[in-house]
Short mmCIF file of C-alpha atoms in Angstrom, two decimals:
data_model
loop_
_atom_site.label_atom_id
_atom_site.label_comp_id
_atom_site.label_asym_id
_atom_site.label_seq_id
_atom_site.Cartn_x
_atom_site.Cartn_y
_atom_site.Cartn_z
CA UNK P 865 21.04 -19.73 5.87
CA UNK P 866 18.65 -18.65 2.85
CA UNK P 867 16.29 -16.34 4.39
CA UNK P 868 12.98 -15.23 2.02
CA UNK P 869 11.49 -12.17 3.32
CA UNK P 870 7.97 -11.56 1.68
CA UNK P 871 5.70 -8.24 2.09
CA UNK P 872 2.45 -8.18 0.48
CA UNK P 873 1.23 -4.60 1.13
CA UNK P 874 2.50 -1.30 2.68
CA UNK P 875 0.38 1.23 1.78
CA UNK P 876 2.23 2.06 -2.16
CA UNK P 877 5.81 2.36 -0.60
CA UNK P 878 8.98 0.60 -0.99
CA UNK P 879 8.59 -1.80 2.30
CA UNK P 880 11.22 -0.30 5.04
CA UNK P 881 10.40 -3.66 6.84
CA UNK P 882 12.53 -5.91 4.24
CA UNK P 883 14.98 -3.36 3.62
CA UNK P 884 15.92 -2.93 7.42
CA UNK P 885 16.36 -6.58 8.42
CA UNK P 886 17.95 -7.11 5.11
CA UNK P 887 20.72 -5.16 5.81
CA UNK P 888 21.35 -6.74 9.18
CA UNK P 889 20.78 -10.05 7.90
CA UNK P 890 23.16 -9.86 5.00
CA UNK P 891 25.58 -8.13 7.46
CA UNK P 892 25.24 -11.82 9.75
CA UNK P 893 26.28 -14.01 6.44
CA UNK P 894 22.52 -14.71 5.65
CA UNK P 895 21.72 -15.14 1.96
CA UNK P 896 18.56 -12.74 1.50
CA UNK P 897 16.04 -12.58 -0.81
CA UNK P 898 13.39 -9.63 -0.66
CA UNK P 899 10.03 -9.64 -2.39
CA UNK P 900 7.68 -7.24 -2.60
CA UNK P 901 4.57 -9.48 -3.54
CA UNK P 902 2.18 -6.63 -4.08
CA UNK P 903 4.07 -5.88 -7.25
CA UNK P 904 6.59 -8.71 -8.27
CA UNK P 905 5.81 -12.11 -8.91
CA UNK P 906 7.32 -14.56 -6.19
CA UNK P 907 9.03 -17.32 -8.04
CA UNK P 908 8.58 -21.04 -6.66
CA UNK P 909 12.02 -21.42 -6.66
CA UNK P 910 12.60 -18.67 -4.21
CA UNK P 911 10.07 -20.45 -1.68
CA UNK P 912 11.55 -23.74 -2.32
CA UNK P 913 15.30 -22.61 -1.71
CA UNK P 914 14.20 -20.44 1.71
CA UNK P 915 15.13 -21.93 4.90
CA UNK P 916 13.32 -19.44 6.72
CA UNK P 917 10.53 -17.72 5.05
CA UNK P 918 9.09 -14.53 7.02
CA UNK P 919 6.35 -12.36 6.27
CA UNK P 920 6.47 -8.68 7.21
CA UNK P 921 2.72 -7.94 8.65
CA UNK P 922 2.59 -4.25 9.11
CA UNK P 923 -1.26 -3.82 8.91
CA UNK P 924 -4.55 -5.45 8.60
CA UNK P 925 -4.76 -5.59 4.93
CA UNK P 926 -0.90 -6.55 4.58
CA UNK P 927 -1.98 -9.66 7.31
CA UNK P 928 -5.09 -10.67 5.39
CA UNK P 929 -3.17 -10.71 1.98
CA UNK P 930 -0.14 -12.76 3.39
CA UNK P 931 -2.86 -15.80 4.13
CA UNK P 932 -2.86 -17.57 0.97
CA UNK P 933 1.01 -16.71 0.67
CA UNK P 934 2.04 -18.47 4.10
CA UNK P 935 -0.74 -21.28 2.97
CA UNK P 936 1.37 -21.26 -0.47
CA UNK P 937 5.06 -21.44 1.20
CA UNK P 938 4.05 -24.10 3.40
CA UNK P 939 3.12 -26.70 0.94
CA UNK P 940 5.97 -26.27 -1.42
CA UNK P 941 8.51 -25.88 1.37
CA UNK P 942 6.80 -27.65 3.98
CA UNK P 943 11.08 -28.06 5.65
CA UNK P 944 10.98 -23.65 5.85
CA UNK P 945 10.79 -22.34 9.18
CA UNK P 946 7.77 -19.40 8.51
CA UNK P 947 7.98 -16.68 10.50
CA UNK P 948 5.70 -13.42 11.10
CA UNK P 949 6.95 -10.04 12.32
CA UNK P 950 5.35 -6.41 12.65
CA UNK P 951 2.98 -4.78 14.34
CA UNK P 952 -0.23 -7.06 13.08
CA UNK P 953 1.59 -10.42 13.97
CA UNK P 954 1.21 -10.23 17.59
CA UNK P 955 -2.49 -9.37 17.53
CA UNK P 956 -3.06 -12.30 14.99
CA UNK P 957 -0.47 -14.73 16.49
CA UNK P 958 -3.17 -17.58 16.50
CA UNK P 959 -4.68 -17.04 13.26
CA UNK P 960 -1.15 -17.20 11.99
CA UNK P 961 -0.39 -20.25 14.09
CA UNK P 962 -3.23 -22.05 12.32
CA UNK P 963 -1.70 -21.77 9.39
CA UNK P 964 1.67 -23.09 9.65
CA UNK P 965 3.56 -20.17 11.12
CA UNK P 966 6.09 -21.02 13.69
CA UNK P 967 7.77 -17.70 14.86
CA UNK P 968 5.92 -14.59 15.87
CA UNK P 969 8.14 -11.44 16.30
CA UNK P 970 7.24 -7.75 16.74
CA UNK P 971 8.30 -3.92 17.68
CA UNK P 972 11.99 -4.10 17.01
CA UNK P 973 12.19 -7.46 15.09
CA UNK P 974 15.27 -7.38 12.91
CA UNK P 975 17.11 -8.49 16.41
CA UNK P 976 14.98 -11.17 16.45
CA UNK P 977 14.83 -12.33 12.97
CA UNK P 978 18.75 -12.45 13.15
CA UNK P 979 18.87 -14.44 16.12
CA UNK P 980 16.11 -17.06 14.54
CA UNK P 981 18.12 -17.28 11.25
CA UNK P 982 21.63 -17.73 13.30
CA UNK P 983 19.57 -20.34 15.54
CA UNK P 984 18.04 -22.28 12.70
CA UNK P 985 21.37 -22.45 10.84
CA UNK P 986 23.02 -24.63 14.18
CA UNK P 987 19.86 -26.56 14.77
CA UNK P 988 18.47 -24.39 17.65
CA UNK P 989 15.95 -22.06 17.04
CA UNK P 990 16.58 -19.73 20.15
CA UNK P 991 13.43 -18.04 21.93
CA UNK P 992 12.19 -14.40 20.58
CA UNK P 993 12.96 -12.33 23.08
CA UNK P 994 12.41 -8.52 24.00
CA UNK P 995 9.90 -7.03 21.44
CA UNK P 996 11.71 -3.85 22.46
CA UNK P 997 14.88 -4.23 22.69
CA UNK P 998 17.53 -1.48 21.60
CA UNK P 999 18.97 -1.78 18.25
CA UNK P 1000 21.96 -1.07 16.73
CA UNK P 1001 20.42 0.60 13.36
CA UNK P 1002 22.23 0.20 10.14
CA UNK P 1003 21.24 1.44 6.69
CA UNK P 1004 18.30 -0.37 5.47
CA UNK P 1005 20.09 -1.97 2.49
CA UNK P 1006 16.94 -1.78 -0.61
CA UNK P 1007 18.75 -3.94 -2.99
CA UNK P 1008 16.79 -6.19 -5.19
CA UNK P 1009 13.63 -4.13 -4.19
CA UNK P 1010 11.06 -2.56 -7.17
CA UNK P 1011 12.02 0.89 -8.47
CA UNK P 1012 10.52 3.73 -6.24
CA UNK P 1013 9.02 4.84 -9.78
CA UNK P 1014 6.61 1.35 -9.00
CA UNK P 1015 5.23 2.96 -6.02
CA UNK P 1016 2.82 5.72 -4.63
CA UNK P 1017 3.61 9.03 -5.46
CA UNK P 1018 3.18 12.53 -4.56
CA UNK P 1019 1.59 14.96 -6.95
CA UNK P 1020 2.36 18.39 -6.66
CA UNK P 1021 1.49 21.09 -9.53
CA UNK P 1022 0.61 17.79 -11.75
CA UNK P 1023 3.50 16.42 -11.59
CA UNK P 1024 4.06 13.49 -10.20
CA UNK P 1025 7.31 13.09 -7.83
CA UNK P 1026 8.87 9.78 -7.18
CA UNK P 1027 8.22 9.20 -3.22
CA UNK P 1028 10.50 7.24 -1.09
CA UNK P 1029 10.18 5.91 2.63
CA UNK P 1030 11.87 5.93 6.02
CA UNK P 1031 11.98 5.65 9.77
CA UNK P 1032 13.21 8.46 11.91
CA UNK P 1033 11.42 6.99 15.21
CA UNK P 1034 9.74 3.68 15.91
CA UNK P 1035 6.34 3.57 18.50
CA UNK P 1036 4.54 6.25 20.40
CA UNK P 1037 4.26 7.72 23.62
CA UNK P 1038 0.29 7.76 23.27
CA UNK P 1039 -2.05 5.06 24.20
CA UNK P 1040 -4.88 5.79 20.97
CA UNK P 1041 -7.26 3.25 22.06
CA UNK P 1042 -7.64 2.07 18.57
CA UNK P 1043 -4.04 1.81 17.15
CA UNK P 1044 -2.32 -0.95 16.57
CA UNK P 1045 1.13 0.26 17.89
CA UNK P 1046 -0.05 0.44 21.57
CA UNK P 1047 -0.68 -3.21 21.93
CA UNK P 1048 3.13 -3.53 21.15
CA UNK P 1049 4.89 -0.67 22.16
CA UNK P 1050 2.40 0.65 25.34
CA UNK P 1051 3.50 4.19 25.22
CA UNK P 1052 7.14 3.70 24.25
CA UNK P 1053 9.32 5.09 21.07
CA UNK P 1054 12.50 4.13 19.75
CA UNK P 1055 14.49 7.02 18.28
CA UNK P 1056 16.60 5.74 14.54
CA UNK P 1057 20.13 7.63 14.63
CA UNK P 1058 19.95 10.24 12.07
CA UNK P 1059 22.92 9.68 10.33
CA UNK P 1060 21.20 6.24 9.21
CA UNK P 1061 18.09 7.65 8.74
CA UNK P 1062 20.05 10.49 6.67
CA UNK P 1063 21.64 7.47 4.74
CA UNK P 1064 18.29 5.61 3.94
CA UNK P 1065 17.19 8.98 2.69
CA UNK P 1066 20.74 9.25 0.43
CA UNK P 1067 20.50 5.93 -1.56
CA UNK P 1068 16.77 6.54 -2.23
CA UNK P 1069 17.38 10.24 -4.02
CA UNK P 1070 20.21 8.64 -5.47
CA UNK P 1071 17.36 5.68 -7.22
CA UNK P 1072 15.46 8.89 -8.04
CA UNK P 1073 13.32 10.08 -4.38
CA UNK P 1074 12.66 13.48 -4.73
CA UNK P 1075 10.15 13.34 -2.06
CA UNK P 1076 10.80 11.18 1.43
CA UNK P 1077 7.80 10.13 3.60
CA UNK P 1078 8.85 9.84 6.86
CA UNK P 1079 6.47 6.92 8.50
CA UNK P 1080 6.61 7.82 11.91
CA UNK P 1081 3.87 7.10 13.95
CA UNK P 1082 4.00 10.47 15.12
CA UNK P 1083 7.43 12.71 13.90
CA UNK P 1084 7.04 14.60 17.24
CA UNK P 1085 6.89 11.99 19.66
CA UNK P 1086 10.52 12.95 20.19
CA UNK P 1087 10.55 16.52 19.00
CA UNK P 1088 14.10 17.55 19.62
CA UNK P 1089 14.90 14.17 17.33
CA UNK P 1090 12.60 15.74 14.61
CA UNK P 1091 14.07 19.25 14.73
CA UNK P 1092 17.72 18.17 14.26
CA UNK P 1093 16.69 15.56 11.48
CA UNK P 1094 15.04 17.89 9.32
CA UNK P 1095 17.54 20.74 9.37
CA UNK P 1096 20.17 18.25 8.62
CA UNK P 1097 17.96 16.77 5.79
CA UNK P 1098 17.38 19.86 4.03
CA UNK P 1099 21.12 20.70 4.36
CA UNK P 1100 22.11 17.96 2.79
CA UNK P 1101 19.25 17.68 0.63
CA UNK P 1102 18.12 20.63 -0.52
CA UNK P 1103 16.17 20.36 -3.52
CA UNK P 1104 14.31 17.08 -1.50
CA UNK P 1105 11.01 17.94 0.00
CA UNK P 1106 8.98 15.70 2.50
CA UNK P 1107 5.66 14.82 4.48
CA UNK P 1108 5.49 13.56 8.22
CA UNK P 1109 2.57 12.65 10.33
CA UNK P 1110 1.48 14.46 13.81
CA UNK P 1111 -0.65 14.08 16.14
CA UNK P 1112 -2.98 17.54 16.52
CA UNK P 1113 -2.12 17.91 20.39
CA UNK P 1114 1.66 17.55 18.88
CA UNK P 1115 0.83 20.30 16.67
CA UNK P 1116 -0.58 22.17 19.01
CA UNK P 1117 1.96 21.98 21.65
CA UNK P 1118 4.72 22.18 19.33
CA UNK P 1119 3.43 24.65 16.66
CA UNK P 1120 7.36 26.74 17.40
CA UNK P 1121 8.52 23.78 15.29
CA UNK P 1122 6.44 24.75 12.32
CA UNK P 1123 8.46 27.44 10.90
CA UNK P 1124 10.78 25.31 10.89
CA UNK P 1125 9.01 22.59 8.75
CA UNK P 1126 8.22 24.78 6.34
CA UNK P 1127 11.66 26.20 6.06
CA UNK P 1128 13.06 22.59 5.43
CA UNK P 1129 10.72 21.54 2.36
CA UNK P 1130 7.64 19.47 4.64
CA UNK P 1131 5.10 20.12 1.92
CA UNK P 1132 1.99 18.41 3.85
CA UNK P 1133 1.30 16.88 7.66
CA UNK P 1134 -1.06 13.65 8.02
CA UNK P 1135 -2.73 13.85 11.37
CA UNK P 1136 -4.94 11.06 12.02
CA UNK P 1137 -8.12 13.41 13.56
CA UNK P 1138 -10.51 10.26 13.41
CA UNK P 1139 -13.52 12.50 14.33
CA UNK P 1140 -14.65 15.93 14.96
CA UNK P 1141 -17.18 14.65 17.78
CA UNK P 1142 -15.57 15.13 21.55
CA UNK P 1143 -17.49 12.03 22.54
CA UNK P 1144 -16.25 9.77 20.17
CA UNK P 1145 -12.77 11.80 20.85
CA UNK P 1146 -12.96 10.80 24.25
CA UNK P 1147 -13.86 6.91 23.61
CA UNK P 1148 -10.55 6.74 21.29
CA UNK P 1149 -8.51 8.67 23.76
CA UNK P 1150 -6.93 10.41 20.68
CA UNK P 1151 -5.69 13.74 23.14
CA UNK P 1152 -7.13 16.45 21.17
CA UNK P 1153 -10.80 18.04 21.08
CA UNK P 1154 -12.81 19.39 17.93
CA UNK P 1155 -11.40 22.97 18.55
CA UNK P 1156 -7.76 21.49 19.04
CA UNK P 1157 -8.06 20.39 15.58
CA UNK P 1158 -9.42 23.38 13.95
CA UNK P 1159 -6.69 25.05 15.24
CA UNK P 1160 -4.19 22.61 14.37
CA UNK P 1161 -5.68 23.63 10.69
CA UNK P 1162 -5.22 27.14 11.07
CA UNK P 1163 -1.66 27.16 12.58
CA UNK P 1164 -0.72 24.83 9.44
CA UNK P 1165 -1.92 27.12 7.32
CA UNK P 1166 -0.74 30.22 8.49
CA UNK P 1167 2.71 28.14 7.68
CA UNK P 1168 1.86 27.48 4.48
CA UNK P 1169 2.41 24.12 5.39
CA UNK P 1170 -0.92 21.90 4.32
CA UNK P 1171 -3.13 19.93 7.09
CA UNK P 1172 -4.10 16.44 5.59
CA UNK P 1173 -6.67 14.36 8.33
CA UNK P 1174 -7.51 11.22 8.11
CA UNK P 1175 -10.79 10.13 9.92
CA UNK P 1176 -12.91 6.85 11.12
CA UNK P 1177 -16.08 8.37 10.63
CA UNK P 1178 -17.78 5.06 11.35
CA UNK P 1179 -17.89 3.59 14.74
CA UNK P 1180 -20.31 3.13 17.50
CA UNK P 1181 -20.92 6.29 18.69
CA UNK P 1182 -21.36 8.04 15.50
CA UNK P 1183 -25.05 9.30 14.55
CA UNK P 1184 -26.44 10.68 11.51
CA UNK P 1185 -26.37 13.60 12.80
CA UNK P 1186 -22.75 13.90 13.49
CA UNK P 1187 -22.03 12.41 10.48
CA UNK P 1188 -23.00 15.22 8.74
CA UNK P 1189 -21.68 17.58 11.14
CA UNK P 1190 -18.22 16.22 10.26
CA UNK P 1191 -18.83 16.53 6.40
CA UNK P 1192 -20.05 20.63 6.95
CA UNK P 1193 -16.76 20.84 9.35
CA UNK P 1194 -14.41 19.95 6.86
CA UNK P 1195 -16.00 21.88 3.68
CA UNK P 1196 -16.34 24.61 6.38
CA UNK P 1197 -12.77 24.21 7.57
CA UNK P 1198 -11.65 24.36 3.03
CA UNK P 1199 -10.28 20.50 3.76
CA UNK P 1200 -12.29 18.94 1.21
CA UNK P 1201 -9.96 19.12 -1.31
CA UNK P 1202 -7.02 17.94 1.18
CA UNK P 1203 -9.47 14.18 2.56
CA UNK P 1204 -9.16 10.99 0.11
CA UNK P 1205 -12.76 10.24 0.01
CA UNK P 1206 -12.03 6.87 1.24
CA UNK P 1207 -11.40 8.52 4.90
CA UNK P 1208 -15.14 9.71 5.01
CA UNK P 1209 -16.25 5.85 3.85
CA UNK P 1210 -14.05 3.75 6.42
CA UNK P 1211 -15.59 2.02 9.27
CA UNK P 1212 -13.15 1.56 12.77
CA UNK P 1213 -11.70 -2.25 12.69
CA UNK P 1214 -11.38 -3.76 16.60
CA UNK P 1215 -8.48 -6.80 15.63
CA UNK P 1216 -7.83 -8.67 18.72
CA UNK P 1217 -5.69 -7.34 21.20
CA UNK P 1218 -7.29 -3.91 21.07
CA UNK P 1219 -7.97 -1.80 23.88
CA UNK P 1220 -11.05 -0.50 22.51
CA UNK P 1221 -12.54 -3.83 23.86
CA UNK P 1222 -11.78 -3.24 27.60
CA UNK P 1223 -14.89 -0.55 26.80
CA UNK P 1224 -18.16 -1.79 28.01
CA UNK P 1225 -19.61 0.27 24.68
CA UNK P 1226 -18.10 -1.66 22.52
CA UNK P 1227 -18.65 -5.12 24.45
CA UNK P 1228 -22.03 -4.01 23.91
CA UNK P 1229 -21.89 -4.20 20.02
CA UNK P 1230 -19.45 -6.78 19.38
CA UNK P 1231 -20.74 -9.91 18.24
CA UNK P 1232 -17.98 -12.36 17.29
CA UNK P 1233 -14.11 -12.66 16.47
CA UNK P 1234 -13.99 -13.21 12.51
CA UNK P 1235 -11.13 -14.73 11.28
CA UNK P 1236 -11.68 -14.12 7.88
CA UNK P 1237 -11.37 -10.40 8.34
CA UNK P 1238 -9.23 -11.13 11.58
CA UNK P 1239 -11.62 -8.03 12.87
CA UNK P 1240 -14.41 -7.93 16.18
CA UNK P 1241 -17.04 -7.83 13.76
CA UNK P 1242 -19.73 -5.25 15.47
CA UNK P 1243 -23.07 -3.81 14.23
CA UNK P 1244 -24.21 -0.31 14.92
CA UNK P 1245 -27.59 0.22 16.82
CA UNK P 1246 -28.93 2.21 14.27
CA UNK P 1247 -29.23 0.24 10.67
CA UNK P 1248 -29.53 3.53 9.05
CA UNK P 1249 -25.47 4.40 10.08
CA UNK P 1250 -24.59 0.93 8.86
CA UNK P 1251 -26.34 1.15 5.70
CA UNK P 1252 -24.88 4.44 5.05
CA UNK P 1253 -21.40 3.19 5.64
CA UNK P 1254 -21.68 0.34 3.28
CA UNK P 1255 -23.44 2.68 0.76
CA UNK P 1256 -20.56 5.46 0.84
CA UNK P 1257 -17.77 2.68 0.67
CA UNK P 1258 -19.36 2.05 -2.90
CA UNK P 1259 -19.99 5.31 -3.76
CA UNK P 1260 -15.95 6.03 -3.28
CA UNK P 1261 -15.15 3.08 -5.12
CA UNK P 1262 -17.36 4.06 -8.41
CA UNK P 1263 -15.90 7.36 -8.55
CA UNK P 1264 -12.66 6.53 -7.75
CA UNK P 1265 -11.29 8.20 -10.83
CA UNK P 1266 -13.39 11.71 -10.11
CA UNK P 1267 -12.33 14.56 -8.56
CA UNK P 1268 -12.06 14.95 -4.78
CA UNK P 1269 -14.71 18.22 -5.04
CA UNK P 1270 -16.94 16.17 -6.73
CA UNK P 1271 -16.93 12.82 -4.57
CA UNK P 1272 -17.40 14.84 -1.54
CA UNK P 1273 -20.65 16.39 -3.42
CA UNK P 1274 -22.08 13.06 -3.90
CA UNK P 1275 -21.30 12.20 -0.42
CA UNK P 1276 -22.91 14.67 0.64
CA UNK P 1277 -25.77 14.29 -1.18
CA UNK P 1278 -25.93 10.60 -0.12
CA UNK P 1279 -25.73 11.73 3.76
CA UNK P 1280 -28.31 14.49 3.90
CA UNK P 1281 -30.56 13.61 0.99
CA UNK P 1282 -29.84 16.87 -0.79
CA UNK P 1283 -27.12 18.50 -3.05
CA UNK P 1284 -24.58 20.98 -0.91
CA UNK P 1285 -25.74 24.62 -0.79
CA UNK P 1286 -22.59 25.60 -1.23
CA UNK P 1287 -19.61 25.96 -3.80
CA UNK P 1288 -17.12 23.71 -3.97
CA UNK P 1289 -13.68 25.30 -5.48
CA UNK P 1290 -11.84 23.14 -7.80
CA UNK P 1291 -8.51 21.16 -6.40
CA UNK P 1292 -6.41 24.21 -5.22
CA UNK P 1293 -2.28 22.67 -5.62
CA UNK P 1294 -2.97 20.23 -2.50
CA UNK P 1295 0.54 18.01 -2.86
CA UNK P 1296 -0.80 14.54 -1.57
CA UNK P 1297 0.15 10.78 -2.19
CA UNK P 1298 -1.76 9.13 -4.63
CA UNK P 1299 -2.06 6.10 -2.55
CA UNK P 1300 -5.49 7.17 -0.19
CA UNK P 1301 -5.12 4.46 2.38
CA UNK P 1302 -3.33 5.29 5.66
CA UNK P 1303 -3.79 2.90 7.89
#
């Protein structure tokens, strides 16, 4: 069986979701060719030779790109079996559908892709089966793959650092009402062995890595899992440093564990803070208050490790007012050199599936499923938030090139009307990725 796996976007890294069901494909006696599409070109003959063709969907914008691709395989390989699989094929399964994809597979899906590619190679395509179901992890196997050098890196000092990927857990045990992993996983988490994840982390240092991301949804979700992982990282890999992401009520009820971050090489956390309103806190059910984060920033940087939030700024509930409140909160917190601008621009995406619209809020905003954006599309009752939001998102984009300080000037400027009264220090050495996204 010829198997084509195809990813079109995963945030700047080296896609973990072709390596790991490569491995356990090739393992089966599956021929395997993996294609990152968002830098390599993806011959015809590869899609013409596939049997199965299956498109790792890990996001929204990763979904939305892999339209014209699955549009593409099916008319020059209209015999392929086309299959989606990761945490944005579920919640798009009939926008897929309608365009030629047969297979839908999420949570733990290399399982399930081997058990389609065995089934299509004796004529019967067997059903999918338990989206979480316990794996047997091997190595994700990265051959064939672009050069980490390709991908988003981390700058540090200047310098850039070549950046790889892995896994240490899989899900969450929180129910976020606007994450895309609850719809899948509803509150569970699937710990990765750490001698594999150990050995992911080994063959990327040895293609150059000398800085691992760790993609966790959260890294604390099992912290007992994290603590032994990271000690036995930076014992074995000493001169590697790393980033994870946490939750701020994981910080905060784990800050003992810091200490030990530091001590191991984590240069920076991502915490996805979404808002430093406890109302719109509350709607998203993200655990943590407006004081829980600024503490979360102060227990970080009495650590010396470095606190980098994301935010949705727009939804809703936001209001002018607290709009700006969030923009003096993080200049007043020293962040603003530690946000991508693009987190103060984005607006929160409802895709289907999301249990954001069991609230009667947001039922009373939506207008209409769009599947060109595969998005709830909703407008805000006040035309002034909505025009700010679409003003800001081109703001970021024109100065993409400028520095952080000065972005977050001219957003400011653009939100209240008026320069900041304040000084904004120059870039202090922040490490960050140079890919902005994050989810």
């Amino acid at each position: 069986m010829h198997v084509l796996l195809l990813a079109t976007y995963d945030l700047g890294r080296q896609p973990f979701g072709l390596a790991s069901p490569a491995a356990m494909l090739r393992t089966q006696g599956h021929t395997v060719t993996a294609i990152d599409a968002s830098l390599d070109p993806v011959p015809l003959t590869a899609v013409q030779g596939a049997d199965l063709i299956a498109f790792f969907l890990p996001m929204h914008t990763a979904t939305r790109l892999a339209a014209s691709w699955i549009r593409k395989a099916r008319e020059a390989n209209p015999g392929a079996h086309l299959c989606g699989y990761g945490l944005y094929a579920p919640l798009n399964a009939e926008y897929l559908r309608s365009l030629g994809v047969e297979t839908i597979l999420s949570g733990e899906f290399e399982n399930a892709l081997c058990r389609l590619a065995a089934g299509l190679a004796a004529g019967q395509p067997p059903a999918p089966g338990d989206a979480l179901e316990r794996i047997a992890f091997v190595t994700p196997d990265r051959r064939g793959l672009p050069a980490l050098t390709r991908y988003a890196a981390v700058i540090r000092d200047g310098e850039r650092i070549p950046t790889g990927y892995t896994e240490a857990s899989r899900g969450c045990k929180h129910l976020c009402r606007h994450c895309p992993v609850v719809p899948v996983y509803q509150g569970r988490f699937r710990a990765v062995p750490i001698e594999t994840v150990l050995e992911d982390v080994a063959q990327q240092a040895a293609a150059g890595a000398r800085h691992i991301t760790f993609g966790d949804p959260d890294f604390f979700n099992g912290p007992t899992h994290a603590a032994r992982l990271v000690a036995q990282f930076h014992e074995r890999f000493p001169t590697l440093s790393y980033d994870v992401t946490i939750k701020i009520e994981h910080i905060l009820n784990h800050r003992d564990l810091l200490p030990a971050l530091r001590r191991t090489g984590c240069l920076f956390v991502t915490s996805a803070v979404e808002s430093v309103d406890d109302a719109v806190l509350s709607h998203l059910a993200k655990g943590h208050t407006r004081a829980d984060f600024l503490t979360a920033v102060a227990l970080c940087r009495n650590e010396g490790i470095h606190l980098s939030p994301t935010f949705i700024p727009f939804t809703p509930w936001t209001t002018m007012d607290s709009y700006r409140e969030m923009l003096a909160t993080i200049a007043g917190a020293g962040l603003v050199s530690s946000v991508a601008p693009i987190q103060l621009a984005l607006r929160l995406l409802i895709p289907n599936g999301s249990p954001l619209l069991d609230l009667d809020s947001i039922q009373a905003v939506v207008e209409r499923f769009d599947p060109a954006s595969l998005t709830w599309r909703w407008r805000h009752a006040d035309p002034t938030v909505d025009r700010l939001s679409e003003a800001l998102l081109a703001l970021v984009a024109a100065q993409e090139k400028q520095p952080r300080e000065a972005t977050f000037g001219a957003i400011w400027k653009l939100a209240h009307g008026t320069p900041p009264d304040f000084h904004l220090p120059a870039r202090a050495s922040i490490p960050y990725l140079t890919e902005p996204w994050y989810c």
